[in-house]
């Protein structure tokens, strides 16, 4: 009976060891901040955003100029001309508002266009390293509250940095 119990205990321990899972973590935010491609993309995004702002500012300046010119000659033009100018100014004002709304979307689309491939590349490297080293699960430790307790996890950031050629 003792031998049977001992064999059972040994088997149970062997099975639990065989099914032990490896967990790791990567601070993905730190990883991205260390990648030179991200800095390049961020600089390009800032340039694009400044260009968009300049376009919007020009639209507003043109609107203000036309409004001031109309105000200056309001006594010298016919009511029909005034009505035509007012309709154009209203149309321009709506165009400015639409541009402002679209500008935010355009910047976000550009951000995804520039950073999306970089982020995917970093994720691919993390996945490859996790598979090579036999990790069952890798957490992103840059997300607040995503890891509340981590006893036996390994930080994979050094391996990912090495694979990406980041010092």
mmCIF file of C-alpha atoms in Angstrom:
data_model
loop_
_atom_site.group_PDB
_atom_site.id
_atom_site.type_symbol
_atom_site.label_atom_id
_atom_site.label_comp_id
_atom_site.label_asym_id
_atom_site.label_seq_id
_atom_site.Cartn_x
_atom_site.Cartn_y
_atom_site.Cartn_z
ATOM 1 C CA UNK A 1 0.000 0.000 0.000
ATOM 2 C CA UNK A 2 2.836 2.370 0.876
ATOM 3 C CA UNK A 3 4.510 1.601 -2.466
ATOM 4 C CA UNK A 4 1.281 2.276 -4.325
ATOM 5 C CA UNK A 5 0.835 5.588 -2.502
ATOM 6 C CA UNK A 6 4.470 6.511 -3.207
ATOM 7 C CA UNK A 7 4.072 5.656 -6.927
ATOM 8 C CA UNK A 8 0.862 7.705 -7.064
ATOM 9 C CA UNK A 9 2.564 10.677 -5.392
ATOM 10 C CA UNK A 10 5.559 10.426 -7.715
ATOM 11 C CA UNK A 11 3.294 10.226 -10.773
ATOM 12 C CA UNK A 12 1.221 13.211 -9.630
ATOM 13 C CA UNK A 13 4.363 15.274 -9.071
ATOM 14 C CA UNK A 14 5.738 14.287 -12.491
ATOM 15 C CA UNK A 15 2.490 15.219 -14.218
ATOM 16 C CA UNK A 16 2.277 18.594 -12.478
ATOM 17 C CA UNK A 17 5.883 19.325 -13.432
ATOM 18 C CA UNK A 18 5.219 18.332 -17.020
ATOM 19 C CA UNK A 19 2.298 20.740 -17.219
ATOM 20 C CA UNK A 20 4.046 23.637 -15.492
ATOM 21 C CA UNK A 21 3.452 26.812 -17.422
ATOM 22 C CA UNK A 22 6.015 29.510 -18.052
ATOM 23 C CA UNK A 23 4.870 33.104 -17.870
ATOM 24 C CA UNK A 24 6.770 36.162 -18.986
ATOM 25 C CA UNK A 25 6.214 39.878 -19.237
ATOM 26 C CA UNK A 26 7.356 42.745 -21.425
ATOM 27 C CA UNK A 27 6.876 46.432 -20.770
ATOM 28 C CA UNK A 28 5.692 47.105 -24.316
ATOM 29 C CA UNK A 29 5.538 50.869 -23.754
ATOM 30 C CA UNK A 30 9.207 50.933 -22.758
ATOM 31 C CA UNK A 31 10.087 48.702 -25.687
ATOM 32 C CA UNK A 32 8.418 51.062 -28.152
ATOM 33 C CA UNK A 33 10.084 54.100 -26.584
ATOM 34 C CA UNK A 34 13.479 52.453 -27.117
ATOM 35 C CA UNK A 35 12.897 51.758 -30.810
ATOM 36 C CA UNK A 36 14.453 54.408 -33.095
ATOM 37 C CA UNK A 37 11.751 53.741 -35.709
ATOM 38 C CA UNK A 38 9.137 55.011 -33.265
ATOM 39 C CA UNK A 39 11.005 58.292 -32.768
ATOM 40 C CA UNK A 40 11.218 58.723 -36.548
ATOM 41 C CA UNK A 41 7.512 57.972 -36.965
ATOM 42 C CA UNK A 42 6.590 60.370 -34.143
ATOM 43 C CA UNK A 43 8.639 63.151 -35.773
ATOM 44 C CA UNK A 44 6.931 62.511 -39.116
ATOM 45 C CA UNK A 45 3.547 62.512 -37.390
ATOM 46 C CA UNK A 46 4.303 65.857 -35.709
ATOM 47 C CA UNK A 47 5.260 67.337 -39.074
ATOM 48 C CA UNK A 48 2.033 66.051 -40.616
ATOM 49 C CA UNK A 49 -0.011 67.451 -37.732
ATOM 50 C CA UNK A 50 1.677 70.864 -38.069
ATOM 51 C CA UNK A 51 0.904 70.854 -41.804
ATOM 52 C CA UNK A 52 -2.743 70.086 -41.069
ATOM 53 C CA UNK A 53 -2.893 72.872 -38.471
ATOM 54 C CA UNK A 54 -1.323 75.309 -40.955
ATOM 55 C CA UNK A 55 -3.995 74.435 -43.536
ATOM 56 C CA UNK A 56 -6.720 75.035 -40.958
ATOM 57 C CA UNK A 57 -5.166 78.318 -39.833
ATOM 58 C CA UNK A 58 -4.990 79.502 -43.455
ATOM 59 C CA UNK A 59 -8.660 78.655 -43.935
ATOM 60 C CA UNK A 60 -9.538 80.697 -40.826
ATOM 61 C CA UNK A 61 -7.309 83.610 -41.887
ATOM 62 C CA UNK A 62 -8.884 83.669 -45.362
ATOM 63 C CA UNK A 63 -12.337 83.588 -43.787
ATOM 64 C CA UNK A 64 -11.515 86.469 -41.421
ATOM 65 C CA UNK A 65 -10.005 88.490 -44.264
ATOM 66 C CA UNK A 66 -13.059 88.012 -46.476
ATOM 67 C CA UNK A 67 -15.363 88.817 -43.561
ATOM 68 C CA UNK A 68 -13.451 92.038 -42.796
ATOM 69 C CA UNK A 69 -13.492 93.060 -46.465
ATOM 70 C CA UNK A 70 -17.237 92.458 -46.625
ATOM 71 C CA UNK A 71 -17.795 94.428 -43.438
ATOM 72 C CA UNK A 72 -15.757 97.329 -44.830
ATOM 73 C CA UNK A 73 -17.793 97.562 -48.029
ATOM 74 C CA UNK A 74 -21.206 96.600 -46.622
ATOM 75 C CA UNK A 75 -22.617 100.070 -47.406
ATOM 76 C CA UNK A 76 -21.331 99.986 -50.991
ATOM 77 C CA UNK A 77 -22.835 96.679 -52.181
ATOM 78 C CA UNK A 78 -26.351 95.689 -53.099
ATOM 79 C CA UNK A 79 -28.451 93.509 -50.785
ATOM 80 C CA UNK A 80 -28.309 90.702 -53.365
ATOM 81 C CA UNK A 81 -24.481 90.821 -53.435
ATOM 82 C CA UNK A 82 -24.428 90.893 -49.630
ATOM 83 C CA UNK A 83 -26.678 87.861 -49.513
ATOM 84 C CA UNK A 84 -24.375 86.000 -51.929
ATOM 85 C CA UNK A 85 -21.294 86.904 -49.873
ATOM 86 C CA UNK A 86 -23.011 85.859 -46.616
ATOM 87 C CA UNK A 87 -23.948 82.500 -48.144
ATOM 88 C CA UNK A 88 -20.324 81.985 -49.213
ATOM 89 C CA UNK A 89 -19.051 82.949 -45.748
ATOM 90 C CA UNK A 90 -21.469 80.500 -44.114
ATOM 91 C CA UNK A 91 -20.316 77.791 -46.514
ATOM 92 C CA UNK A 92 -16.674 78.593 -45.696
ATOM 93 C CA UNK A 93 -17.425 78.477 -41.963
ATOM 94 C CA UNK A 94 -18.987 75.020 -42.323
ATOM 95 C CA UNK A 95 -15.966 73.905 -44.362
ATOM 96 C CA UNK A 96 -13.647 75.074 -41.570
ATOM 97 C CA UNK A 97 -15.641 73.148 -38.967
ATOM 98 C CA UNK A 98 -15.622 70.011 -41.114
ATOM 99 C CA UNK A 99 -11.887 70.350 -41.678
ATOM 100 C CA UNK A 100 -11.264 70.646 -37.927
ATOM 101 C CA UNK A 101 -13.261 67.472 -37.306
ATOM 102 C CA UNK A 102 -11.605 65.600 -40.158
ATOM 103 C CA UNK A 103 -8.135 66.768 -39.133
ATOM 104 C CA UNK A 104 -8.291 64.758 -35.903
ATOM 105 C CA UNK A 105 -9.308 61.661 -37.831
ATOM 106 C CA UNK A 106 -6.597 62.259 -40.441
ATOM 107 C CA UNK A 107 -3.911 62.529 -37.766
ATOM 108 C CA UNK A 108 -5.132 59.305 -36.129
ATOM 109 C CA UNK A 109 -5.141 57.505 -39.496
ATOM 110 C CA UNK A 110 -1.599 58.755 -40.141
ATOM 111 C CA UNK A 111 -0.549 57.578 -36.652
ATOM 112 C CA UNK A 112 -1.876 54.078 -37.399
ATOM 113 C CA UNK A 113 -0.233 54.130 -40.814
ATOM 114 C CA UNK A 114 3.170 55.061 -39.368
ATOM 115 C CA UNK A 115 3.188 53.182 -36.060
ATOM 116 C CA UNK A 116 1.071 50.150 -36.959
ATOM 117 C CA UNK A 117 3.816 48.250 -38.813
ATOM 118 C CA UNK A 118 6.378 49.097 -36.107
ATOM 119 C CA UNK A 119 4.088 47.856 -33.336
ATOM 120 C CA UNK A 120 3.299 44.698 -35.308
ATOM 121 C CA UNK A 121 7.013 44.063 -35.849
ATOM 122 C CA UNK A 122 7.685 44.358 -32.105
ATOM 123 C CA UNK A 123 4.743 42.041 -31.323
ATOM 124 C CA UNK A 124 6.060 39.509 -33.835
ATOM 125 C CA UNK A 125 9.476 39.496 -32.140
ATOM 126 C CA UNK A 126 7.882 39.069 -28.696
ATOM 127 C CA UNK A 127 5.781 36.182 -30.033
ATOM 128 C CA UNK A 128 8.793 34.537 -31.673
ATOM 129 C CA UNK A 129 10.887 34.770 -28.513
ATOM 130 C CA UNK A 130 8.005 33.500 -26.370
ATOM 131 C CA UNK A 131 7.561 30.489 -28.665
ATOM 132 C CA UNK A 132 11.303 29.787 -28.832
ATOM 133 C CA UNK A 133 11.655 29.907 -25.047
ATOM 134 C CA UNK A 134 8.462 27.945 -24.380
ATOM 135 C CA UNK A 135 6.351 30.627 -22.724
ATOM 136 C CA UNK A 136 2.636 29.940 -22.428
ATOM 137 C CA UNK A 137 1.671 33.520 -21.736
ATOM 138 C CA UNK A 138 3.396 36.910 -21.989
ATOM 139 C CA UNK A 139 1.859 39.913 -20.242
ATOM 140 C CA UNK A 140 2.243 43.556 -21.221
ATOM 141 C CA UNK A 141 3.436 45.094 -17.970
ATOM 142 C CA UNK A 142 3.095 48.657 -19.302
ATOM 143 C CA UNK A 143 -0.689 48.512 -18.995
ATOM 144 C CA UNK A 144 -1.704 49.774 -15.576
ATOM 145 C CA UNK A 145 -3.204 47.015 -13.491
ATOM 146 C CA UNK A 146 -2.617 44.216 -15.971
ATOM 147 C CA UNK A 147 -0.281 42.389 -13.587
ATOM 148 C CA UNK A 148 -1.235 42.424 -9.950
ATOM 149 C CA UNK A 149 1.000 39.565 -8.909
ATOM 150 C CA UNK A 150 3.797 37.880 -10.815
ATOM 151 C CA UNK A 151 5.747 35.239 -8.961
ATOM 152 C CA UNK A 152 7.448 33.223 -11.659
ATOM 153 C CA UNK A 153 7.480 35.455 -14.697
ATOM 154 C CA UNK A 154 10.472 36.389 -16.765
ATOM 155 C CA UNK A 155 11.036 39.820 -18.253
ATOM 156 C CA UNK A 156 11.508 39.220 -21.963
ATOM 157 C CA UNK A 157 12.414 42.852 -22.724
ATOM 158 C CA UNK A 158 16.189 42.186 -22.817
ATOM 159 C CA UNK A 159 15.738 39.349 -25.332
ATOM 160 C CA UNK A 160 13.371 41.429 -27.472
ATOM 161 C CA UNK A 161 15.743 44.419 -27.418
ATOM 162 C CA UNK A 162 18.619 42.181 -28.466
ATOM 163 C CA UNK A 163 16.604 40.674 -31.325
ATOM 164 C CA UNK A 164 15.570 44.149 -32.512
ATOM 165 C CA UNK A 165 19.157 45.421 -32.249
ATOM 166 C CA UNK A 166 18.374 47.973 -29.531
ATOM 167 C CA UNK A 167 21.099 48.695 -26.982
#
